[in-house]
Structures are given as C-alpha cells and as structure tokens.
Backbone as numpy.savetxt, mean C-alpha at the origin, in Angstrom:
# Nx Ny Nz CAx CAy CAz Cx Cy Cz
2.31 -1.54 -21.17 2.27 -1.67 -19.73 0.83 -1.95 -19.33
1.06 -3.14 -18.53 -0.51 -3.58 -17.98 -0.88 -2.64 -17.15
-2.22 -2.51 -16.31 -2.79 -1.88 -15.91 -2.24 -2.29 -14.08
-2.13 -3.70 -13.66 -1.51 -4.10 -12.33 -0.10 -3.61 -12.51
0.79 -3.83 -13.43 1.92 -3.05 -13.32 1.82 -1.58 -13.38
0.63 -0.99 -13.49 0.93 0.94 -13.31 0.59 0.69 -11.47
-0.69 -0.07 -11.52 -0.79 0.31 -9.63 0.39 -0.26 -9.09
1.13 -1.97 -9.40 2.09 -2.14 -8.79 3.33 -2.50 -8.78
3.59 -2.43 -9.86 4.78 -2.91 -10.71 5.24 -1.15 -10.94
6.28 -1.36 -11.82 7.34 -0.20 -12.59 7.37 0.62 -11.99
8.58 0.76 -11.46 9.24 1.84 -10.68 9.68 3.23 -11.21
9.44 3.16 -12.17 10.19 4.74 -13.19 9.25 5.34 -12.68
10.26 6.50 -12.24 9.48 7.72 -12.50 8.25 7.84 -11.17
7.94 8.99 -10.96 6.55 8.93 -9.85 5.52 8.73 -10.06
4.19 8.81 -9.23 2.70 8.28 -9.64 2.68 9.62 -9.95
1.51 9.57 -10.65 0.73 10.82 -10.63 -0.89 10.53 -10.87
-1.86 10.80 -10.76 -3.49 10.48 -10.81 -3.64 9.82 -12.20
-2.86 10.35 -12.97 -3.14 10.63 -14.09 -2.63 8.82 -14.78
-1.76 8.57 -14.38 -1.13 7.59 -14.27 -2.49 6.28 -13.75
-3.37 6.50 -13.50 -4.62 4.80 -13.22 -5.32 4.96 -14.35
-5.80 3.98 -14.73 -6.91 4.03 -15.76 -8.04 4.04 -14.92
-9.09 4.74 -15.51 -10.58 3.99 -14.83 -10.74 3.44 -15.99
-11.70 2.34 -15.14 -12.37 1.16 -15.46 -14.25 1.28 -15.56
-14.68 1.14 -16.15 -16.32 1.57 -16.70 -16.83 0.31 -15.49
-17.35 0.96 -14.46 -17.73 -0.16 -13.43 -19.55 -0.73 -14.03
-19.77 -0.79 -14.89 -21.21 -0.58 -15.22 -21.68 -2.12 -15.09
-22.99 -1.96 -14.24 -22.85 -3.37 -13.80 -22.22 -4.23 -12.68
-21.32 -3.45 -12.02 -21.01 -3.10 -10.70 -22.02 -2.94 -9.62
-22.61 -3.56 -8.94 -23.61 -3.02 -7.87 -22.54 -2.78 -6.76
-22.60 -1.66 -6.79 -21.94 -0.82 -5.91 -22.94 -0.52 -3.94
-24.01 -1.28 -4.33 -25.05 -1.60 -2.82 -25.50 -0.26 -2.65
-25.40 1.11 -3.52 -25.39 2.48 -2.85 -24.75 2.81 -1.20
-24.10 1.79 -0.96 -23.06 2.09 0.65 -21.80 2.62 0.55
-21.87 3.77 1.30 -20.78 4.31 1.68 -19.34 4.18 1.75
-18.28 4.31 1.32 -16.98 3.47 1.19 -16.26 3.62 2.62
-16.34 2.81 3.18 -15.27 2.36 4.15 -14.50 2.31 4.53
-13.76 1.76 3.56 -12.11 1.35 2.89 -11.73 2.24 1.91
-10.26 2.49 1.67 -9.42 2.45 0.51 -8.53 1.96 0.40
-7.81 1.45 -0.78 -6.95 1.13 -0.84 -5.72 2.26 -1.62
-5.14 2.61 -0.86 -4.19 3.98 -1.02 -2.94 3.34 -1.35
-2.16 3.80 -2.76 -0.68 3.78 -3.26 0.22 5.01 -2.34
1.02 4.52 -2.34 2.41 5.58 -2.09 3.37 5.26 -2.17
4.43 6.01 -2.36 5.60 5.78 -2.24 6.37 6.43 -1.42
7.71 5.47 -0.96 8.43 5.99 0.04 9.69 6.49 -0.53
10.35 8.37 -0.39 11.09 8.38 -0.82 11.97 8.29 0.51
11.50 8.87 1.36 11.69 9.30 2.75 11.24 9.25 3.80
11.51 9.41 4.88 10.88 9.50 6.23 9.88 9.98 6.26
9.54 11.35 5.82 8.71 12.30 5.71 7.09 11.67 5.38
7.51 10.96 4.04 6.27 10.00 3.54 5.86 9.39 4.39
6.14 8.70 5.43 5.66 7.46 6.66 4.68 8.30 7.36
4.58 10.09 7.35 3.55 10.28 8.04 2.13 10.42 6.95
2.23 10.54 5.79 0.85 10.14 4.94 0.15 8.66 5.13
1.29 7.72 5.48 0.79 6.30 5.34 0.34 6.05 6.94
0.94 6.32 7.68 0.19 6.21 8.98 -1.04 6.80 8.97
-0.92 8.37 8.82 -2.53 8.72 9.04 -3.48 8.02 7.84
-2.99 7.28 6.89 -4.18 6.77 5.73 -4.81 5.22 6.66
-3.74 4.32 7.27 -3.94 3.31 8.54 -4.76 3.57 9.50
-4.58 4.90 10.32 -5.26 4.91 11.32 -6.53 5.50 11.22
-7.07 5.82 9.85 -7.76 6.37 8.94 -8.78 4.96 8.65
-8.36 3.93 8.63 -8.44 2.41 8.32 -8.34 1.97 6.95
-7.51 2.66 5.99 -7.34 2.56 4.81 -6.02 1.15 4.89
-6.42 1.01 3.23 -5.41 -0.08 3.40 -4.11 0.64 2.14
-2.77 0.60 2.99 -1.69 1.42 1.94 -0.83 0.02 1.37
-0.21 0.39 -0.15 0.49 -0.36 -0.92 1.76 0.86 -0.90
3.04 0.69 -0.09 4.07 1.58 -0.35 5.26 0.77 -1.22
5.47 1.71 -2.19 6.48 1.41 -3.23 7.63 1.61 -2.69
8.90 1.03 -2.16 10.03 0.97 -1.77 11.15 0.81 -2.45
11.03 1.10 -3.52 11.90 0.85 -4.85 13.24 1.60 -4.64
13.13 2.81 -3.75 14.05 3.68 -3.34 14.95 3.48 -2.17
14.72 2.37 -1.77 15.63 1.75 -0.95 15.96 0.50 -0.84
17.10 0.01 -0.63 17.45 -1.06 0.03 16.86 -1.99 0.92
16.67 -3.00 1.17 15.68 -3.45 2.27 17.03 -3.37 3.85
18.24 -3.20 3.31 19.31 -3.26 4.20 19.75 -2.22 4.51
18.87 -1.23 3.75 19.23 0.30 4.13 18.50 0.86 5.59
19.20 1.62 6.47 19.13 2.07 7.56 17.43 2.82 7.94
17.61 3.41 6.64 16.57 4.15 6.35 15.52 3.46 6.56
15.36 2.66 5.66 14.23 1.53 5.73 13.98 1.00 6.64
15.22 0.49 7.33 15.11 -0.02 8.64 14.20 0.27 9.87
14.38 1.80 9.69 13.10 2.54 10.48 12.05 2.97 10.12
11.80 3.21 8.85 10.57 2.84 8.25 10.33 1.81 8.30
9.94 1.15 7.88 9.37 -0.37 8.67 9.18 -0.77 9.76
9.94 -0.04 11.04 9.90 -0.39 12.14 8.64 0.39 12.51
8.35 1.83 11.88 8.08 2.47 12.43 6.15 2.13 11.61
5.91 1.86 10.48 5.05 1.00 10.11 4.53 -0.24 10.72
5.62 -1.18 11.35 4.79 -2.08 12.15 4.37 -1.82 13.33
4.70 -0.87 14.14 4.21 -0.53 15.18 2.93 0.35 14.79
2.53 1.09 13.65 1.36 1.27 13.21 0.40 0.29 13.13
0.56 -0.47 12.05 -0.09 -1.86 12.03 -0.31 -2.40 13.62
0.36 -2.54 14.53 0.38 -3.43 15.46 -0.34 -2.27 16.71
-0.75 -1.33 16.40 -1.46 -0.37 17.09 -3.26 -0.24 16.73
-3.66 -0.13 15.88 -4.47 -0.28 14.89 -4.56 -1.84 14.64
-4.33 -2.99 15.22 -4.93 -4.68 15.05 -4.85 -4.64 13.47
-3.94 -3.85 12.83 -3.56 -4.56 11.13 -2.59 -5.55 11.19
-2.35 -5.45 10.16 -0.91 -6.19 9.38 -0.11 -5.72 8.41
1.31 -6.38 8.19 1.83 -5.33 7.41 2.71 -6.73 6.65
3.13 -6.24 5.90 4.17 -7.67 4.98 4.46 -6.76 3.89
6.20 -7.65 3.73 6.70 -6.66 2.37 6.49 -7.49 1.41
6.26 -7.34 0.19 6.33 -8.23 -1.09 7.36 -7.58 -1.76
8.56 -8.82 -1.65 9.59 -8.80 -2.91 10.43 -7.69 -2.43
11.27 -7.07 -2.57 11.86 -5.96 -2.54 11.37 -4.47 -3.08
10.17 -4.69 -2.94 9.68 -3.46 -4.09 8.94 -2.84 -3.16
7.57 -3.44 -2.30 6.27 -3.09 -1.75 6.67 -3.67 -0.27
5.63 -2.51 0.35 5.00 -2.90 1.53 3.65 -2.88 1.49
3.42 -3.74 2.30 1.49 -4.01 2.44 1.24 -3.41 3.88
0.05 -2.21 4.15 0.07 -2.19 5.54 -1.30 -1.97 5.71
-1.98 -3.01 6.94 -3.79 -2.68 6.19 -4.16 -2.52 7.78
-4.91 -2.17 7.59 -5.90 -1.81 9.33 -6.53 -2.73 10.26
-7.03 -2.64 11.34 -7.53 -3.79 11.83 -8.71 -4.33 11.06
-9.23 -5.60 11.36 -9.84 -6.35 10.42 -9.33 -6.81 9.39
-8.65 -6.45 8.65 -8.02 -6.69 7.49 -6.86 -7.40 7.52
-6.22 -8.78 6.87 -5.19 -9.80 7.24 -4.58 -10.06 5.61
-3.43 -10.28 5.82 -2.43 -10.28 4.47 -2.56 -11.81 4.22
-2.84 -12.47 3.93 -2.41 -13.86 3.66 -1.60 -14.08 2.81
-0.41 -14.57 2.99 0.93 -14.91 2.53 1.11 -15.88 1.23
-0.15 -16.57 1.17 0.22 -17.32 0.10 -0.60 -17.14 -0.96
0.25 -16.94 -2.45 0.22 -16.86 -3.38 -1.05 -17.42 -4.15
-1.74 -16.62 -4.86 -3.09 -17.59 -5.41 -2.54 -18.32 -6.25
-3.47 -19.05 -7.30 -2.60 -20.40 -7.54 -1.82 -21.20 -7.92
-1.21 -21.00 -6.33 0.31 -21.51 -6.53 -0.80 -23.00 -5.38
C-alpha cells in the first residue's frame, strides 16, 4: 500500500495516527513561519462527525472526509453535505466530492480546481 492510498485511498478499517508515514523533510525550508493551514483527514461515520469538520473549516483548515460509509443517495449523506456546503459557503471556501469515496471542504481563499492534472 502506497503512501497516497493510506491518506486517501482504502477504506478498511479506521485511521489511526499511526497509520501516516512521516517523511524526513530535510531540506525542506520550512521559512521558520508559523503554520496556517492544515490539511485534516476524517471520516464520516455519522452526523456526529460533521461537527469536527466544521469546526476544523471555520478553524481555516482544509478537511479530506472519507465517505466510504455511505451512499451518495443515502439520506444521511444527503444532509451531510448539505450541511458542509453551507459551511464552505459561510467561510468563502469550497467543497467538491471526488468519486464516491471523498469530500473536499477547504476555507476561504482556498479553491478546488476540478480538473485533473495531466489529463
């Protein structure tokens, strides 16, 4: 298992920390500045979860939610998502699902661009 399929691929089973590799950033100029941003995983089993991912948004983090646990035609979802874009659309983000699996939901400033690199 690649390392993009643990952050965003394969659905078995839950995250756990333990579950990312680090990566030896050495050589990285990191600017000594303060982090800003994150980019935060989660998953949605439930309703319940939509309030971690909102406050990580209005937080101005950018969330990747795993949706693997539902249907995109499921009811459930239905309002999750609804209830995510009105986050996004409160906060000047954006939000887009990729594939049946993920949602993308990022903060203001931050824009999803839809098309595929190179494709």
């Amino acid at each position: 298992m690649g390392l993009m399929s643990k952050i965003l691929g394969d659905s078995a089973g839950s995250r756990h920390k333990d579950d990312y590799v680090e990566i030896d950033s050495d050589g990285v100029d990191a600017g000594g500045a303060a982090t800003r941003m994150e980019l935060r995983i989660a998953k949605i089993g439930d309703k319940q979860d939509v309030i971690d991912i909102k406050d990580a948004v209005y937080d101005g983090d950018v969330v990747i939610a795993d949706i693997t646990r539902h249907t995109t035609q499921d009811r459930t979802m239905e309002h999750i998502t609804d209830e995510l874009k009105q986050v996004a659309n409160e906060v000047g983000g954006d939000i887009a699902q990729k594939g049946d699996d993920q949602l993308i939901i990022t903060p203001h400033g931050v824009a999803i661009n839809r098309d595929p690199l190179g494709q």
